[in-house]
């Protein structure tokens, strides 16, 4: 006898999205969440009067969120209050130059023209191609099943525009960027998006380059912090009768006769269900929660061979003054080559990068209520290995924080240290311990060309019946729209299977 129709492991965006669709369609659904809050890598924490985001820091391609709430018969605006963000990015170079890109396509052209008239014309072409690629091709598959080559062929046949842009799938990010832009500063200013899926420009799939255009169709920040997105979805889920158990860690997926029949919690409690949806990392799910003994040899080897994504340590700073910044996001960088060196010279050799890259998120710029009156909060994000060649993160916590502040002052001329009232650091160890991200893998699995869409673990398990997956390690990988899209797809598959 089942206790629930569906049990969802993890209240991240993918799990919440799948669960809300199931609850809307009459499934008695339980979410088991390891922490005391919702959101996973799209959440927020309060420290001494400041609200800091942990993980995601902005919303792109917001139509995917609208898609979810439409499927629930709801309006996004009734659950989440989005604030338009403009300008999109500010930039600080090592030679002290500052500039920013506004949402306006024409305004961005004017900024680029001051740096490189030739690239201003290239921007016109890039924006035209990007608009079609995002709106008529790649954006259309965010909430469509891409589990197999058959799915991919069906999507292509139903959307001829997708076929036109498939060549960008087999090019790398760097080659796409360099085919449009010639100026080193312009190329570097648009290289950040490759690390939005955790890869350097030289390895990132080419279609990701058009994220640099998509943001000009609007980016948003939820009033109250990024946690308001999962909170909004969770509220809709609970309105349909869904239940969330917090501080409830799932130890095992119960398997009987090759079929998922529920979960076992860390305290030994067993909860039975007709189906299980996992929103945790697919490697953790199969190798630890299900166990090698319940899997065929080929499945074990396949899961072992999936590389985890890169970790992203995050520094959270409370300041007693307004920072000398212009935008919600500020990208501190030097060159495209150094963006690649973060991966090839440092990450692959277990060294903390010294190339000078840093993304600064300034959420209190959009929503002043996130900090005490007259104060502000910042997140400093970089990318580093889990294992360090000459030390470990327990020893490097303070040195890393100090070195990052030194880089902000010495390389990018930003005086933050004199105004810090709160300083917190989430290392890769913290990401692993708090959010259960194996080795701090914020994007789930590495997301290069041969580990995306149909090359990732299936959302409907091939080896365990009635087991489904959502989240950053399936579908199109990590990120707000992609993980929500994975939940939409998983919910739709389950509806068909059990409808």
Short mmCIF file of C-alpha atoms in Angstrom, two decimals:
data_model
loop_
_atom_site.label_atom_id
_atom_site.label_comp_id
_atom_site.label_asym_id
_atom_site.label_seq_id
_atom_site.Cartn_x
_atom_site.Cartn_y
_atom_site.Cartn_z
CA UNK A 1 0.00 0.00 0.00
CA UNK A 2 1.51 3.32 -1.06
CA UNK A 3 1.61 6.35 1.26
CA UNK A 4 1.81 8.73 -1.72
CA UNK A 5 1.38 8.67 -5.46
CA UNK A 6 4.70 10.46 -5.92
CA UNK A 7 7.72 11.24 -3.77
CA UNK A 8 10.09 13.95 -5.00
CA UNK A 9 13.63 14.01 -3.62
CA UNK A 10 14.76 17.63 -3.26
CA UNK A 11 12.96 20.99 -3.36
CA UNK A 12 15.19 22.53 -6.02
CA UNK A 13 13.57 24.22 -9.01
CA UNK A 14 13.30 21.03 -11.06
CA UNK A 15 11.79 19.02 -8.22
CA UNK A 16 9.33 21.76 -7.28
CA UNK A 17 8.27 22.23 -10.91
CA UNK A 18 7.66 18.51 -11.48
CA UNK A 19 5.90 18.18 -8.11
CA UNK A 20 3.59 21.13 -8.77
CA UNK A 21 2.51 19.67 -12.12
CA UNK A 22 1.84 16.30 -10.49
CA UNK A 23 -0.14 17.85 -7.63
CA UNK A 24 -2.13 19.95 -10.13
CA UNK A 25 -3.09 16.72 -11.89
CA UNK A 26 -4.31 14.96 -8.77
CA UNK A 27 -1.20 13.07 -7.64
CA UNK A 28 -0.81 12.92 -3.89
CA UNK A 29 2.75 14.28 -3.81
CA UNK A 30 5.41 14.59 -1.11
CA UNK A 31 8.69 16.50 -1.44
CA UNK A 32 11.52 15.41 0.89
CA UNK A 33 13.98 18.28 1.32
CA UNK A 34 17.34 17.93 3.06
CA UNK A 35 17.53 21.57 4.23
CA UNK A 36 15.03 23.81 6.04
CA UNK A 37 14.35 25.91 2.92
CA UNK A 38 13.40 25.54 -0.73
CA UNK A 39 15.42 26.27 -3.84
CA UNK A 40 18.70 24.38 -3.69
CA UNK A 41 21.08 26.38 -5.90
CA UNK A 42 18.42 29.06 -6.37
CA UNK A 43 17.91 30.28 -2.85
CA UNK A 44 18.86 32.93 -0.29
CA UNK A 45 20.24 33.08 3.26
CA UNK A 46 20.02 35.78 5.94
CA UNK A 47 23.14 36.87 7.83
CA UNK A 48 23.06 39.74 10.35
CA UNK A 49 20.33 41.66 8.54
CA UNK A 50 21.61 41.01 5.00
CA UNK A 51 19.98 38.65 2.50
CA UNK A 52 22.50 36.86 0.29
CA UNK A 53 21.68 34.67 -2.69
CA UNK A 54 23.30 31.25 -2.82
CA UNK A 55 23.83 30.09 -6.38
CA UNK A 56 21.66 31.73 -9.03
CA UNK A 57 21.71 35.52 -9.06
CA UNK A 58 19.46 36.63 -11.93
CA UNK A 59 16.66 35.34 -14.21
CA UNK A 60 17.01 35.00 -17.97
CA UNK A 61 14.54 33.44 -20.41
CA UNK A 62 11.71 34.14 -17.98
CA UNK A 63 9.16 32.75 -20.44
CA UNK A 64 10.00 29.28 -19.09
CA UNK A 65 8.71 30.33 -15.65
CA UNK A 66 5.59 31.73 -17.30
CA UNK A 67 5.21 28.40 -19.12
CA UNK A 68 5.23 26.54 -15.80
CA UNK A 69 2.64 28.74 -14.13
CA UNK A 70 0.45 28.59 -17.26
CA UNK A 71 0.49 24.78 -16.99
CA UNK A 72 -0.66 25.22 -13.39
CA UNK A 73 -3.48 27.52 -14.45
CA UNK A 74 -1.79 30.39 -12.63
CA UNK A 75 -0.07 33.70 -13.41
CA UNK A 76 3.59 34.19 -12.52
CA UNK A 77 2.94 37.72 -11.26
CA UNK A 78 0.58 36.40 -8.56
CA UNK A 79 3.45 34.39 -7.05
CA UNK A 80 6.70 36.21 -7.90
CA UNK A 81 7.37 39.94 -8.13
CA UNK A 82 10.06 40.37 -10.77
CA UNK A 83 12.07 43.59 -10.97
CA UNK A 84 13.50 44.46 -14.44
CA UNK A 85 17.30 44.81 -14.31
CA UNK A 86 19.05 47.48 -16.37
CA UNK A 87 21.93 47.75 -17.20
CA UNK A 88 22.60 44.07 -17.74
CA UNK A 89 26.31 44.08 -16.97
CA UNK A 90 28.99 46.44 -15.85
CA UNK A 91 32.59 45.68 -16.80
CA UNK A 92 35.87 46.48 -15.11
CA UNK A 93 39.12 45.75 -16.94
CA UNK A 94 42.64 45.42 -15.53
CA UNK A 95 43.60 48.77 -17.07
CA UNK A 96 40.87 50.46 -15.03
CA UNK A 97 38.34 50.98 -17.82
CA UNK A 98 34.66 50.73 -16.88
CA UNK A 99 31.64 50.43 -19.15
CA UNK A 100 28.23 48.75 -19.07
CA UNK A 101 25.74 47.19 -21.47
CA UNK A 102 22.13 48.38 -21.16
CA UNK A 103 19.11 46.20 -21.98
CA UNK A 104 18.53 48.32 -25.07
CA UNK A 105 20.07 46.70 -28.14
CA UNK A 106 20.67 50.12 -29.66
CA UNK A 107 22.19 51.39 -26.41
CA UNK A 108 24.58 48.44 -26.32
CA UNK A 109 25.55 49.15 -29.91
CA UNK A 110 26.53 52.68 -28.90
CA UNK A 111 28.72 51.36 -26.06
CA UNK A 112 30.42 48.86 -28.37
CA UNK A 113 30.95 51.51 -31.05
CA UNK A 114 33.05 53.60 -28.67
CA UNK A 115 35.38 50.63 -28.20
CA UNK A 116 35.25 49.19 -31.71
CA UNK A 117 33.19 50.65 -34.60
CA UNK A 118 33.72 47.43 -36.56
CA UNK A 119 32.23 45.36 -33.76
CA UNK A 120 29.22 47.68 -33.49
CA UNK A 121 28.20 46.44 -36.94
CA UNK A 122 28.98 42.89 -35.84
CA UNK A 123 26.67 43.42 -32.85
CA UNK A 124 23.79 44.15 -35.26
CA UNK A 125 24.37 40.81 -36.97
CA UNK A 126 24.86 38.98 -33.65
CA UNK A 127 21.61 40.40 -32.23
CA UNK A 128 19.64 39.38 -35.34
CA UNK A 129 20.98 35.82 -35.29
CA UNK A 130 20.63 35.63 -31.52
CA UNK A 131 17.01 36.75 -31.60
CA UNK A 132 16.05 33.97 -33.98
CA UNK A 133 18.23 31.39 -32.24
CA UNK A 134 16.73 32.06 -28.81
CA UNK A 135 13.11 32.80 -29.71
CA UNK A 136 12.57 30.42 -32.59
CA UNK A 137 15.08 27.63 -32.01
CA UNK A 138 16.91 26.86 -28.76
CA UNK A 139 14.43 28.61 -26.49
CA UNK A 140 11.66 26.41 -27.82
CA UNK A 141 13.22 23.19 -26.49
CA UNK A 142 13.61 24.36 -22.88
CA UNK A 143 10.39 22.58 -21.91
CA UNK A 144 10.46 19.80 -24.53
CA UNK A 145 11.75 16.28 -24.05
CA UNK A 146 15.25 15.80 -25.46
CA UNK A 147 15.97 12.39 -23.95
CA UNK A 148 16.86 10.65 -27.18
CA UNK A 149 17.84 11.22 -30.78
CA UNK A 150 14.23 10.43 -31.65
CA UNK A 151 13.10 13.32 -29.44
CA UNK A 152 15.67 15.59 -31.08
CA UNK A 153 14.52 14.62 -34.57
CA UNK A 154 10.86 15.20 -33.60
CA UNK A 155 11.72 18.64 -32.21
CA UNK A 156 13.65 19.53 -35.35
CA UNK A 157 10.87 18.38 -37.67
CA UNK A 158 8.26 20.31 -35.72
CA UNK A 159 10.47 23.41 -35.62
CA UNK A 160 12.39 23.94 -38.89
CA UNK A 161 14.16 26.98 -37.39
CA UNK A 162 15.94 24.63 -35.00
CA UNK A 163 17.62 22.84 -37.91
CA UNK A 164 18.97 26.16 -39.19
CA UNK A 165 20.82 26.77 -35.94
CA UNK A 166 21.98 23.23 -35.18
CA UNK A 167 25.47 24.03 -36.58
CA UNK A 168 25.99 26.17 -33.48
CA UNK A 169 25.65 22.98 -31.44
CA UNK A 170 28.82 21.52 -32.99
CA UNK A 171 30.87 24.71 -32.78
CA UNK A 172 32.42 25.90 -29.55
CA UNK A 173 31.51 29.11 -27.76
CA UNK A 174 34.83 30.77 -28.58
CA UNK A 175 34.62 30.14 -32.31
CA UNK A 176 31.06 31.50 -32.47
CA UNK A 177 32.07 34.61 -30.52
CA UNK A 178 35.17 35.20 -32.63
CA UNK A 179 33.23 34.74 -35.87
CA UNK A 180 31.30 37.91 -35.00
CA UNK A 181 33.63 40.11 -32.93
CA UNK A 182 37.25 41.16 -33.50
CA UNK A 183 38.10 43.47 -30.60
CA UNK A 184 39.67 41.71 -27.61
CA UNK A 185 37.71 43.70 -25.02
CA UNK A 186 34.40 43.07 -26.76
CA UNK A 187 35.12 39.35 -27.06
CA UNK A 188 36.12 39.17 -23.41
CA UNK A 189 33.03 41.10 -22.31
CA UNK A 190 30.84 38.42 -23.88
CA UNK A 191 32.80 35.41 -22.67
CA UNK A 192 31.20 35.27 -19.20
CA UNK A 193 28.18 33.27 -20.35
CA UNK A 194 30.30 30.20 -21.06
CA UNK A 195 30.83 29.79 -17.33
CA UNK A 196 27.05 30.02 -16.81
CA UNK A 197 27.11 26.32 -17.65
CA UNK A 198 30.51 25.78 -16.04
CA UNK A 199 32.87 25.57 -19.02
CA UNK A 200 35.55 27.79 -20.61
CA UNK A 201 34.85 29.44 -23.98
CA UNK A 202 37.02 26.86 -25.75
CA UNK A 203 34.87 23.91 -24.56
CA UNK A 204 31.41 25.41 -24.10
CA UNK A 205 28.82 24.57 -26.81
CA UNK A 206 28.47 27.36 -29.36
CA UNK A 207 24.75 28.01 -28.90
CA UNK A 208 25.42 29.29 -25.36
CA UNK A 209 27.12 32.35 -26.89
CA UNK A 210 23.66 33.70 -27.74
CA UNK A 211 22.84 34.10 -24.06
CA UNK A 212 24.74 37.38 -24.48
CA UNK A 213 21.88 38.46 -26.73
CA UNK A 214 18.98 36.84 -24.85
CA UNK A 215 19.60 39.03 -21.81
CA UNK A 216 18.75 42.05 -23.95
CA UNK A 217 15.20 40.76 -24.18
CA UNK A 218 14.99 41.31 -20.45
CA UNK A 219 16.57 39.99 -17.28
CA UNK A 220 14.88 40.13 -13.91
CA UNK A 221 15.46 39.87 -10.21
CA UNK A 222 12.76 38.62 -7.80
CA UNK A 223 11.90 41.08 -5.05
CA UNK A 224 13.02 39.52 -1.77
CA UNK A 225 15.89 37.51 -3.22
CA UNK A 226 16.27 34.51 -5.53
CA UNK A 227 14.52 32.28 -2.99
CA UNK A 228 11.24 33.95 -3.97
CA UNK A 229 11.21 31.91 -7.20
CA UNK A 230 11.13 28.49 -5.50
CA UNK A 231 8.90 29.92 -2.77
CA UNK A 232 6.39 30.98 -5.42
CA UNK A 233 6.39 27.54 -7.04
CA UNK A 234 6.15 25.88 -3.61
CA UNK A 235 3.12 28.00 -2.73
CA UNK A 236 1.34 26.89 -5.90
CA UNK A 237 2.32 23.27 -5.14
CA UNK A 238 0.84 23.47 -1.64
CA UNK A 239 -2.35 25.07 -2.98
CA UNK A 240 -2.86 21.86 -4.95
CA UNK A 241 -2.48 19.80 -1.78
CA UNK A 242 1.23 19.04 -2.08
CA UNK A 243 3.29 18.42 1.05
CA UNK A 244 6.92 19.36 1.80
CA UNK A 245 8.90 17.74 4.62
CA UNK A 246 11.94 19.88 5.49
CA UNK A 247 15.12 18.65 7.22
CA UNK A 248 14.29 15.27 5.73
CA UNK A 249 17.24 13.60 4.07
CA UNK A 250 16.62 10.65 1.76
CA UNK A 251 19.22 7.93 2.23
CA UNK A 252 17.97 5.35 -0.28
CA UNK A 253 15.49 4.87 -3.07
CA UNK A 254 13.59 1.67 -2.33
CA UNK A 255 13.78 -0.74 -5.25
CA UNK A 256 11.77 -3.93 -5.53
CA UNK A 257 11.68 -6.11 -8.63
CA UNK A 258 13.49 -3.43 -10.62
CA UNK A 259 10.90 -0.82 -9.68
CA UNK A 260 11.09 2.28 -7.45
CA UNK A 261 8.56 1.88 -4.66
CA UNK A 262 9.48 4.72 -2.30
CA UNK A 263 12.34 6.07 -0.21
CA UNK A 264 14.16 5.38 3.03
CA UNK A 265 15.11 8.38 5.15
CA UNK A 266 18.32 8.86 7.08
CA UNK A 267 16.57 7.85 10.32
CA UNK A 268 15.41 4.57 8.78
CA UNK A 269 11.81 5.62 8.10
CA UNK A 270 10.43 4.17 4.88
CA UNK A 271 7.80 5.98 2.81
CA UNK A 272 6.09 4.13 -0.03
CA UNK A 273 4.91 5.60 -3.31
CA UNK A 274 3.82 4.66 -6.81
CA UNK A 275 6.71 6.60 -8.33
CA UNK A 276 9.82 8.55 -7.33
CA UNK A 277 11.20 11.75 -8.86
CA UNK A 278 14.82 12.58 -8.04
CA UNK A 279 16.07 16.17 -8.20
CA UNK A 280 19.49 15.31 -6.74
CA UNK A 281 22.65 14.81 -8.79
CA UNK A 282 22.17 11.79 -11.04
CA UNK A 283 25.47 10.23 -9.93
CA UNK A 284 24.41 10.48 -6.28
CA UNK A 285 21.01 9.02 -7.14
CA UNK A 286 22.22 5.97 -9.04
CA UNK A 287 25.50 5.14 -7.34
CA UNK A 288 24.55 5.96 -3.73
CA UNK A 289 20.77 6.11 -3.27
CA UNK A 290 19.95 3.17 -5.54
CA UNK A 291 23.28 1.40 -5.28
CA UNK A 292 25.43 -0.45 -7.73
CA UNK A 293 23.89 -3.75 -6.64
CA UNK A 294 20.55 -2.70 -8.14
CA UNK A 295 22.03 -1.60 -11.47
CA UNK A 296 23.35 -3.46 -14.53
CA UNK A 297 27.07 -3.14 -15.09
CA UNK A 298 26.72 -0.84 -18.11
CA UNK A 299 24.64 1.62 -16.06
CA UNK A 300 27.24 1.69 -13.28
CA UNK A 301 30.05 2.34 -15.77
CA UNK A 302 28.04 5.03 -17.53
CA UNK A 303 27.29 6.92 -14.33
CA UNK A 304 30.87 6.63 -13.11
CA UNK A 305 32.11 8.13 -16.37
CA UNK A 306 29.93 11.24 -16.25
CA UNK A 307 32.22 14.14 -15.19
CA UNK A 308 30.89 16.44 -12.48
CA UNK A 309 30.61 20.15 -13.16
CA UNK A 310 33.03 22.75 -11.84
CA UNK A 311 32.45 24.18 -8.32
CA UNK A 312 31.82 27.90 -7.78
CA UNK A 313 32.94 29.28 -4.40
CA UNK A 314 30.86 32.29 -3.35
CA UNK A 315 31.91 35.18 -1.14
CA UNK A 316 29.06 37.10 0.53
CA UNK A 317 29.82 40.65 1.67
CA UNK A 318 27.72 43.10 3.64
CA UNK A 319 28.87 46.70 3.08
CA UNK A 320 28.14 49.88 5.03
CA UNK A 321 28.13 51.97 1.85
CA UNK A 322 27.10 51.88 -1.79
CA UNK A 323 29.77 50.09 -3.85
CA UNK A 324 31.44 51.83 -6.79
CA UNK A 325 29.53 49.77 -9.34
CA UNK A 326 27.00 50.47 -12.09
CA UNK A 327 25.03 47.26 -12.56
CA UNK A 328 23.43 44.27 -10.88
CA UNK A 329 26.22 42.14 -12.35
CA UNK A 330 29.77 43.37 -12.78
CA UNK A 331 32.21 41.24 -14.71
CA UNK A 332 35.87 41.73 -13.73
CA UNK A 333 38.00 40.26 -16.48
CA UNK A 334 41.11 40.66 -18.56
CA UNK A 335 41.12 38.66 -21.82
CA UNK A 336 39.38 35.76 -23.53
CA UNK A 337 42.62 33.80 -23.25
CA UNK A 338 42.65 34.22 -19.48
CA UNK A 339 39.04 33.03 -19.32
CA UNK A 340 40.26 29.81 -20.92
CA UNK A 341 43.27 29.65 -18.62
CA UNK A 342 40.96 29.41 -15.58
CA UNK A 343 40.13 25.94 -16.86
CA UNK A 344 43.22 24.68 -18.66
CA UNK A 345 45.98 26.14 -16.49
CA UNK A 346 44.31 26.23 -13.08
CA UNK A 347 41.22 24.01 -12.75
CA UNK A 348 42.75 20.98 -14.48
CA UNK A 349 45.87 21.34 -12.31
CA UNK A 350 43.95 21.74 -9.04
CA UNK A 351 45.00 25.34 -8.55
CA UNK A 352 42.94 28.33 -7.49
CA UNK A 353 42.78 30.61 -10.58
CA UNK A 354 44.93 33.72 -10.58
CA UNK A 355 43.66 35.06 -13.91
CA UNK A 356 41.60 37.80 -12.30
CA UNK A 357 38.11 36.67 -13.26
CA UNK A 358 35.31 37.54 -10.87
CA UNK A 359 31.56 38.02 -11.21
CA UNK A 360 30.13 40.47 -8.70
CA UNK A 361 26.39 40.30 -8.05
CA UNK A 362 24.80 43.32 -6.36
CA UNK A 363 21.23 42.28 -5.45
CA UNK A 364 20.54 45.28 -3.19
CA UNK A 365 20.94 47.46 -6.29
CA UNK A 366 17.61 46.04 -7.51
CA UNK A 367 16.04 45.49 -4.09
CA UNK A 368 17.37 47.74 -1.28
CA UNK A 369 15.29 45.83 1.29
CA UNK A 370 17.88 43.02 1.19
CA UNK A 371 20.26 45.07 3.38
CA UNK A 372 19.89 47.50 6.31
CA UNK A 373 19.18 51.12 5.36
CA UNK A 374 22.20 52.66 3.63
CA UNK A 375 23.94 49.27 3.42
CA UNK A 376 24.37 46.86 0.52
CA UNK A 377 25.09 43.19 -0.11
CA UNK A 378 27.41 41.70 -2.72
CA UNK A 379 28.20 38.19 -3.93
CA UNK A 380 31.63 37.51 -5.45
CA UNK A 381 31.67 34.37 -7.58
CA UNK A 382 34.58 32.60 -9.22
CA UNK A 383 35.34 29.03 -10.30
CA UNK A 384 37.82 26.76 -8.54
CA UNK A 385 38.66 23.06 -8.20
CA UNK A 386 37.34 20.91 -5.37
CA UNK A 387 40.74 19.36 -4.68
CA UNK A 388 43.70 21.71 -4.30
CA UNK A 389 47.21 20.68 -5.27
CA UNK A 390 48.99 22.26 -2.30
CA UNK A 391 46.27 22.64 0.34
CA UNK A 392 42.56 22.12 1.00
CA UNK A 393 39.53 24.36 1.42
CA UNK A 394 39.52 24.10 5.22
CA UNK A 395 42.94 25.78 5.24
CA UNK A 396 42.24 28.10 2.30
CA UNK A 397 39.01 29.68 3.57
CA UNK A 398 40.60 32.88 4.93
CA UNK A 399 43.48 33.10 2.40
CA UNK A 400 41.01 32.75 -0.49
CA UNK A 401 38.79 35.49 0.91
CA UNK A 402 41.75 37.84 1.41
CA UNK A 403 43.24 37.07 -2.01
CA UNK A 404 39.89 37.78 -3.69
CA UNK A 405 39.62 41.14 -1.95
CA UNK A 406 43.21 41.91 -2.92
CA UNK A 407 42.38 41.17 -6.56
CA UNK A 408 39.37 43.48 -6.41
CA UNK A 409 41.59 46.29 -5.11
CA UNK A 410 44.81 45.72 -7.04
CA UNK A 411 43.55 44.46 -10.39
CA UNK A 412 40.17 46.11 -10.65
CA UNK A 413 40.50 49.19 -8.42
CA UNK A 414 37.46 48.40 -6.25
CA UNK A 415 37.80 49.34 -2.58
CA UNK A 416 35.58 46.90 -0.70
CA UNK A 417 37.65 45.90 2.32
CA UNK A 418 37.25 49.18 4.24
CA UNK A 419 33.46 48.91 4.16
CA UNK A 420 32.83 45.26 5.02
CA UNK A 421 30.50 44.57 7.94
CA UNK A 422 29.76 40.91 7.14
CA UNK A 423 31.93 38.43 5.23
CA UNK A 424 30.96 34.82 4.56
CA UNK A 425 32.44 32.26 2.18
CA UNK A 426 30.82 29.14 0.79
CA UNK A 427 33.64 26.88 -0.36
CA UNK A 428 33.14 23.77 -2.53
CA UNK A 429 33.11 21.80 0.75
CA UNK A 430 30.23 23.95 2.01
CA UNK A 431 28.29 23.43 -1.21
CA UNK A 432 28.75 19.69 -0.79
CA UNK A 433 27.78 19.62 2.88
CA UNK A 434 24.88 22.08 2.82
CA UNK A 435 23.31 21.45 -0.58
CA UNK A 436 24.59 17.87 -1.07
CA UNK A 437 26.31 18.82 -4.32
CA UNK A 438 28.95 16.13 -4.89
CA UNK A 439 32.38 17.79 -4.90
CA UNK A 440 30.60 21.17 -4.99
CA UNK A 441 29.28 20.60 -8.53
CA UNK A 442 26.91 23.57 -8.89
CA UNK A 443 25.84 22.68 -12.45
CA UNK A 444 25.34 18.98 -11.79
CA UNK A 445 27.28 17.30 -14.57
CA UNK A 446 29.74 18.83 -16.99
CA UNK A 447 27.75 20.24 -19.89
CA UNK A 448 29.93 20.06 -23.00
CA UNK A 449 28.54 19.00 -26.37
CA UNK A 450 28.65 15.30 -25.56
CA UNK A 451 27.02 15.75 -22.16
CA UNK A 452 23.90 17.71 -23.00
CA UNK A 453 20.30 16.85 -23.90
CA UNK A 454 20.09 13.24 -25.12
CA UNK A 455 23.66 12.54 -23.92
CA UNK A 456 22.75 13.21 -20.26
CA UNK A 457 20.97 10.78 -17.93
CA UNK A 458 17.38 10.22 -19.04
CA UNK A 459 14.51 11.91 -17.21
CA UNK A 460 12.70 8.58 -17.35
CA UNK A 461 15.08 5.99 -15.97
CA UNK A 462 16.10 3.25 -18.38
CA UNK A 463 16.99 0.82 -15.61
CA UNK A 464 14.53 1.41 -12.74
CA UNK A 465 10.82 1.44 -13.51
CA UNK A 466 8.75 4.36 -12.11
CA UNK A 467 11.89 6.40 -11.42
CA UNK A 468 12.13 9.87 -12.97
CA UNK A 469 14.78 12.59 -12.85
CA UNK A 470 14.77 16.39 -12.94
CA UNK A 471 17.29 19.12 -12.17
CA UNK A 472 20.75 20.22 -13.22
CA UNK A 473 22.16 16.79 -14.15
CA UNK A 474 19.52 16.01 -16.79
CA UNK A 475 17.94 17.68 -19.85
CA UNK A 476 19.83 20.90 -20.68
CA UNK A 477 21.80 21.25 -17.45
CA UNK A 478 21.99 23.79 -14.65
CA UNK A 479 20.39 27.24 -14.48
CA UNK A 480 17.01 28.69 -13.55
CA UNK A 481 15.16 28.22 -16.87
CA UNK A 482 16.77 24.88 -17.70
CA UNK A 483 16.05 23.23 -14.35
CA UNK A 484 12.47 24.51 -14.35
CA UNK A 485 12.22 23.20 -17.92
CA UNK A 486 13.43 19.79 -16.74
CA UNK A 487 10.64 19.70 -14.14
CA UNK A 488 8.04 20.61 -16.77
CA UNK A 489 9.28 17.81 -19.02
CA UNK A 490 9.46 15.24 -16.21
CA UNK A 491 5.95 16.14 -15.04
CA UNK A 492 4.63 15.76 -18.57
CA UNK A 493 6.26 12.34 -19.02
CA UNK A 494 4.73 11.11 -15.76
CA UNK A 495 1.30 12.42 -16.78
CA UNK A 496 1.48 10.32 -19.94
CA UNK A 497 2.74 7.23 -18.11
CA UNK A 498 0.15 7.35 -15.34
CA UNK A 499 -2.68 9.35 -16.98
#
